[in-house]
Every structure is written in structure tokens, then in C-alpha cells.
Coordinates of C-alpha atoms in Angstrom, one line a residue:
X1264 CA -7.2 -25.7 7.5
X1265 CA -10.4 -22.5 8.5
X1266 CA -13.3 -24.0 9.1
X1267 CA -16.8 -24.0 6.5
X1268 CA -18.5 -22.2 5.3
X1269 CA -17.5 -19.1 7.2
X1270 CA -19.7 -18.1 10.6
X1271 CA -22.1 -15.5 10.1
X1272 CA -22.1 -11.7 12.3
X1273 CA -23.9 -11.8 15.4
X1274 CA -27.6 -11.1 13.8
X1275 CA -27.5 -7.7 14.8
X1276 CA -24.3 -7.0 12.9
X1277 CA -25.4 -8.6 9.7
X1278 CA -28.6 -6.1 10.3
X1279 CA -27.1 -3.6 9.9
X1280 CA -24.4 -4.3 7.4
X1281 CA -26.9 -5.0 5.1
X1282 CA -28.4 -1.8 5.6
X1283 CA -25.3 -0.1 4.9
X1284 CA -24.8 -2.8 1.7
X1285 CA -28.3 -2.5 0.3
X1286 CA -27.8 1.7 0.1
X1287 CA -23.9 1.0 -1.4
X1288 CA -25.4 -1.5 -3.9
X1289 CA -27.9 0.8 -5.2
X1290 CA -25.7 3.2 -6.3
X1291 CA -24.6 1.3 -9.1
X1292 CA -26.0 -0.3 -12.4
X1293 CA -25.0 -3.4 -11.9
X1294 CA -24.4 -5.2 -8.3
X1295 CA -21.0 -6.4 -9.4
X1296 CA -19.1 -2.9 -9.6
X1297 CA -20.1 -2.4 -5.7
X1298 CA -17.5 -5.6 -4.5
X1299 CA -15.3 -2.4 -3.9
X1300 CA -16.9 -0.5 -1.4
X1301 CA -18.5 -3.8 0.0
X1302 CA -14.9 -4.8 1.0
X1303 CA -14.4 -1.6 2.9
X1304 CA -17.6 -2.3 4.8
X1305 CA -17.0 -5.5 6.3
X1306 CA -12.7 -4.0 7.0
X1307 CA -14.6 -1.3 8.7
X1308 CA -16.2 -3.5 10.8
X1309 CA -13.1 -6.1 12.7
X1310 CA -10.2 -4.1 10.3
X1311 CA -9.7 -6.3 8.1
X1312 CA -11.4 -8.7 5.6
X1313 CA -12.1 -11.6 7.4
X1314 CA -14.1 -15.1 5.9
X1315 CA -16.9 -13.5 7.5
X1316 CA -16.8 -10.5 5.4
X1317 CA -15.6 -12.6 2.1
X1318 CA -18.7 -14.6 2.4
X1319 CA -21.4 -12.0 3.4
X1320 CA -20.1 -10.0 0.4
X1321 CA -20.6 -13.1 -2.3
X1322 CA -24.3 -13.8 -1.1
X1323 CA -25.1 -10.9 -1.1
X1324 CA -23.5 -9.6 -4.5
X1325 CA -24.5 -13.1 -5.8
X1326 CA -20.8 -13.8 -6.3
X1327 CA -18.3 -16.9 -4.8
X1328 CA -16.2 -16.7 -2.5
X1329 CA -13.1 -17.4 -4.8
X1330 CA -14.5 -14.7 -6.6
X1331 CA -14.7 -12.3 -3.8
X1332 CA -11.4 -13.2 -2.9
X1333 CA -9.5 -12.8 -6.0
X1334 CA -10.4 -8.5 -5.0
X1335 CA -10.1 -9.2 -2.2
X1336 CA -6.4 -9.9 -2.7
X1337 CA -5.7 -8.5 -5.5
X1338 CA -5.5 -4.2 -3.5
X1339 CA -3.5 -3.9 -1.5
X1340 CA -5.4 -1.5 1.1
X1341 CA -8.3 -4.5 2.5
X1342 CA -5.8 -6.3 5.1
X1343 CA -6.2 -10.4 5.5
X1344 CA -5.1 -10.2 8.9
X1345 CA -5.1 -8.1 12.3
X1346 CA -3.3 -4.8 11.9
X1347 CA -3.2 -1.9 14.3
X1348 CA -5.3 1.8 14.7
X1349 CA -3.3 3.1 12.6
X1350 CA -1.5 2.4 8.9
X1351 CA 1.5 4.2 8.7
X1352 CA 2.2 3.5 5.1
X1353 CA 6.0 4.0 4.1
X1354 CA 6.7 5.1 0.1
X1355 CA 9.4 3.4 -1.4
X1356 CA 9.2 4.1 -4.6
X1357 CA 11.6 5.5 -6.9
X1358 CA 11.3 9.0 -6.0
X1359 CA 11.2 8.9 -2.6
X1360 CA 13.5 6.1 -1.8
X1361 CA 16.0 8.1 -3.5
X1362 CA 15.6 10.7 -0.9
X1363 CA 15.4 9.0 1.8
X1364 CA 12.3 6.4 1.6
X1365 CA 14.4 3.2 2.3
X1366 CA 16.2 4.8 4.7
X1367 CA 13.3 5.9 6.8
X1368 CA 11.4 2.8 6.8
X1369 CA 14.3 0.5 7.6
X1370 CA 14.6 3.1 10.7
X1371 CA 10.7 2.6 11.7
X1372 CA 11.2 -1.1 11.3
X1373 CA 14.1 -1.6 14.6
X1374 CA 11.9 1.4 15.9
X1375 CA 9.1 -0.2 16.0
X1376 CA 9.9 -2.8 16.8
X1377 CA 8.2 -4.8 13.9
X1378 CA 8.7 -6.1 9.7
X1379 CA 7.2 -5.4 6.4
X1380 CA 3.2 -5.4 8.1
X1381 CA 4.0 -6.0 10.9
X1382 CA 1.8 -4.2 13.9
X1383 CA 3.7 -3.2 17.0
X1384 CA 2.8 -5.3 20.9
X1385 CA 0.7 -2.7 21.5
X1386 CA -1.7 -2.4 18.2
X1387 CA -1.3 0.6 18.0
X1388 CA 0.4 0.9 14.4
X1389 CA 0.8 -1.3 10.9
X1390 CA 3.7 -0.4 9.4
X1391 CA 4.2 -1.5 5.8
X1392 CA 7.1 0.4 2.6
X1393 CA 4.3 1.2 -0.2
X1394 CA 4.0 2.1 -3.7
X1395 CA 4.0 5.4 -5.3
X1396 CA 1.4 8.3 -3.1
X1397 CA 1.1 10.5 -5.9
X1398 CA 3.3 13.3 -3.9
X1399 CA 6.7 13.3 -5.2
X1400 CA 7.1 16.9 -5.0
X1401 CA 6.9 16.5 -1.4
X1402 CA 9.2 13.8 -0.7
X1403 CA 9.3 11.1 1.1
X1404 CA 6.3 10.8 2.1
X1405 CA 4.4 8.7 4.8
X1406 CA 0.7 7.6 4.8
X1407 CA -0.7 7.0 7.4
X1408 CA -4.7 6.2 7.6
X1409 CA -4.1 7.1 4.1
X1410 CA -3.8 10.5 5.3
X1411 CA -0.3 12.9 3.5
X1412 CA 2.9 13.4 6.1
X1413 CA 5.3 15.3 3.8
X1414 CA 9.1 16.1 3.5
X1415 CA 10.3 13.1 6.1
X1416 CA 13.2 12.0 7.5
X1417 CA 14.5 9.8 10.3
X1418 CA 13.5 11.5 12.9
X1419 CA 10.2 12.7 12.1
X1420 CA 8.9 9.8 11.5
X1421 CA 9.9 8.4 14.9
X1422 CA 8.4 11.2 17.2
X1423 CA 4.8 11.0 14.1
X1424 CA 4.7 6.9 15.1
X1425 CA 5.9 7.4 19.2
X1426 CA 3.0 10.2 18.8
X1427 CA 0.1 7.7 17.0
X1428 CA 1.4 5.2 20.1
X1429 CA 0.7 7.9 22.7
X1430 CA -2.9 9.2 21.9
X1431 CA -1.3 12.2 21.3
X1432 CA -2.8 14.1 18.5
X1433 CA -1.6 14.0 15.0
X1434 CA -2.3 15.7 12.7
X1435 CA -1.1 15.3 9.1
X1436 CA 0.3 17.8 6.6
X1437 CA -2.7 18.1 3.8
X1438 CA -6.0 16.1 3.6
X1439 CA -8.7 15.5 6.3
X1440 CA -8.5 14.9 10.5
X1441 CA -6.7 11.6 11.5
X1442 CA -9.1 9.1 12.3
X1443 CA -8.5 5.2 13.1
X1444 CA -8.2 2.4 10.2
X1445 CA -12.3 1.1 10.4
X1446 CA -13.2 4.9 10.4
X1447 CA -11.6 5.2 7.6
X1448 CA -12.6 1.9 5.9
X1449 CA -16.1 2.9 6.7
X1450 CA -15.2 6.3 5.0
X1451 CA -14.3 5.1 1.4
X1452 CA -16.5 2.4 1.4
X1453 CA -18.4 6.1 0.7
X1454 CA -20.4 7.5 3.5
X1455 CA -19.9 10.6 5.0
X1456 CA -17.4 11.8 7.5
X1457 CA -19.4 13.5 9.3
X1458 CA -16.6 14.9 11.7
X1459 CA -16.5 18.7 12.0
X1460 CA -14.4 20.4 9.3
X1461 CA -13.5 16.9 7.8
X1462 CA -15.3 17.9 4.6
X1463 CA -13.6 21.0 4.2
X1464 CA -10.8 20.5 5.1
X1465 CA -8.2 20.1 1.9
X1466 CA -4.8 19.6 0.6
X1467 CA -2.8 20.5 -2.6
X1468 CA 0.3 20.1 -4.8
X1469 CA 3.0 21.4 -4.8
X1470 CA 5.4 23.3 -7.4
X1471 CA 6.8 21.1 -9.4
X1472 CA 3.4 19.5 -9.8
X1473 CA 1.3 22.6 -10.8
X1474 CA 4.7 23.3 -14.2
X1475 CA 2.6 22.0 -16.5
X1476 CA -0.4 23.7 -15.5
X1477 CA 1.1 26.8 -15.1
X1478 CA 2.3 27.1 -18.7
X1479 CA 0.2 26.0 -20.6
X1480 CA -1.5 29.6 -19.0
X1481 CA 1.3 31.2 -20.7
X1482 CA 2.8 31.7 -18.0
X1483 CA 6.7 32.4 -17.5
X1484 CA 8.7 29.7 -17.9
X1485 CA 11.2 31.9 -16.1
X1486 CA 7.7 32.5 -13.4
X1487 CA 7.5 28.6 -13.3
X1488 CA 10.8 26.9 -13.2
X1489 CA 11.6 24.3 -10.0
X1490 CA 15.2 23.7 -10.9
X1491 CA 18.0 25.0 -10.4
X1492 CA 19.2 27.6 -12.4
X1493 CA 22.8 26.9 -14.2
X1494 CA 25.6 28.7 -12.4
X1495 CA 26.0 32.2 -11.4
X1496 CA 22.3 32.4 -12.7
X1497 CA 19.4 34.2 -10.6
X1498 CA 16.7 32.4 -9.6
X1499 CA 13.6 34.4 -9.8
X1500 CA 11.6 34.5 -6.4
X1501 CA 7.7 32.6 -6.7
X1502 CA 5.2 33.1 -4.3
X1503 CA 4.7 29.4 -3.1
X1504 CA 1.8 27.7 -4.5
X1505 CA -1.4 26.9 -2.6
X1506 CA -1.6 23.5 -0.6
X1507 CA 2.9 24.3 -0.2
X1508 CA 2.7 25.0 2.9
X1509 CA 3.3 22.4 5.3
X1510 CA 0.9 23.0 8.2
X1511 CA 1.9 19.3 10.4
X1512 CA 4.4 19.1 13.3
X1513 CA 5.0 16.4 12.4
X1514 CA 6.9 17.0 9.2
X1515 CA 10.4 17.6 8.3
X1516 CA 12.7 21.5 7.9
X1517 CA 10.8 21.3 4.4
X1518 CA 14.7 21.9 3.3
X1519 CA 15.0 17.8 3.1
X1520 CA 12.7 18.2 -0.4
X1521 CA 13.8 18.0 -3.5
X1522 CA 11.6 21.1 -4.1
X1523 CA 13.3 23.3 -2.2
X1524 CA 15.8 25.1 -4.3
X1525 CA 18.5 24.9 -2.2
X1526 CA 18.3 21.2 -2.1
X1527 CA 21.9 20.4 -3.9
X1528 CA 20.4 16.8 -5.9
X1529 CA 18.3 17.3 -9.2
X1530 CA 19.6 18.8 -12.1
X1531 CA 21.3 21.7 -12.9
X1532 CA 18.7 23.0 -16.0
X1533 CA 15.6 22.7 -18.0
X1534 CA 14.8 21.0 -21.0
X1535 CA 15.5 22.7 -23.9
X1536 CA 18.2 25.7 -22.0

């Protein structure tokens, strides 16, 4: 059984965290509403939500440690044990799974020698299968510290984790440049990302995600088509959507994605045709 109460932070650390916490709490009409970002804040200190972090949040928000723990254990973005510098999440929800996510996850477990939620001995990578990343048109998708790596294959995923462990430069497909898990947690707590170019970096949805928007604007169904035409029909060429480019050197070739027009899987017609 753990010793109670939890040990406090060192005085200098607590002073710094209290200043940050007061800034976060001031953004909300009710202090209790600040619990989620405060949990990210304490996670940024030690890489996971410790008993000390739970006690700290409880004291500042006038909650019980049970109330704080209930929230910290409900949301999967909060760690309850030490982890690696890079959290590698493999989407194994329906579409990513059938497009290869399950195979990628199994291959990475063997390649890294860890199970689900396990961390490599060098402390670099924690591997976990996760639920939908809302990037189905780029399936199968991995996320590293919540940044996207699209259209993955077993080989591209292995190369990605090898580069992370080697300290090589790794660029996400979309979104801000990669940083460590603690730095990511501080940004999620609501503090600005001061790295040059990080705020300007952005991503976008793929053509399959945008078809409804395009149709609502009155664009023709032919121009917005993202599925195969009937046998023998000609598929009209469409300009790539913003954000559809895959700029990361750790992406697999785009032909692995279901959104690729030459991919053999998927429906062969549109509803109503």
C-alpha cells in the first residue's frame, strides 16, 4: 500500500507549479473546471500523474484526492506510471484496424520487445494501441505525442520508432513539430508553444473528410467523388485538397491509404447511383 499522505513537491518546484496553476485557474469561472489542464500541468513535471500531483490538484481546487483520481483514471491521456519520452499510439479502431493497424501494432510489439503500454528499456518509446484519431481517410494512422503520422505500413512504423530511439529528426505528417511528452503535456495544459514555427504549423482533413462540405457548397458530385466509379467509367481528376499532401519522411507511400483512387478495397459506387 502507498504511504499516505503523498510526499510534497520540493519547495522550489511547488512554488513554480503553484504560479502556473493559479494562471490556469484564473481562466475559469469555477476553479473545479481547471482540473483537466492542471492534470496536464502536473504530468509535465514528472512525465505522469503521481500521487503528489493528485494531492497538489486536490489542494488547489478544494477537492478530495478521490475526486481527482476519478478524473485522472477516466481519461487515457493521463499516465499513471512512468513512460517514455515518446508516446507512440497505434490506432486500432475499425478502419485503421482493417487497413493494417492491428498488424502494425503486433509488429511494433515484437520489434520493440514491449506489450501494450510498455516502455523500451532506453526510456524512449511507450507503445499503446489507442482509439480513433479522427483521421480515417489517412488510415492506418499512428500518433507520436499526439502528432499525426499518416498512411503507415509495418516497415514505415518500424523506421519511425527506430528513428525516435536513435534521436534522429522526425517530422509529423501534419501539425506542429514533435517535442517530448513532458513538453507536450505542458502545451496541453494551456501554455504557449514558443518553439519557432510551431504555432503556424497546421494540418488539414483529407478529401474523404471534406466531401460533405464540398457538396454543401454546391460543388458537383463528380468533382467531389472519393470512391471508385462503376466499372468502365472514367474517374474525373480532382485537385488535391489542402492538407492532403504527405510531407513526412516517415509516411508510407500514399497508395497504402484507402483514399487512394487505385486502392482495390472499398465501395465501387456512390449511394443513389
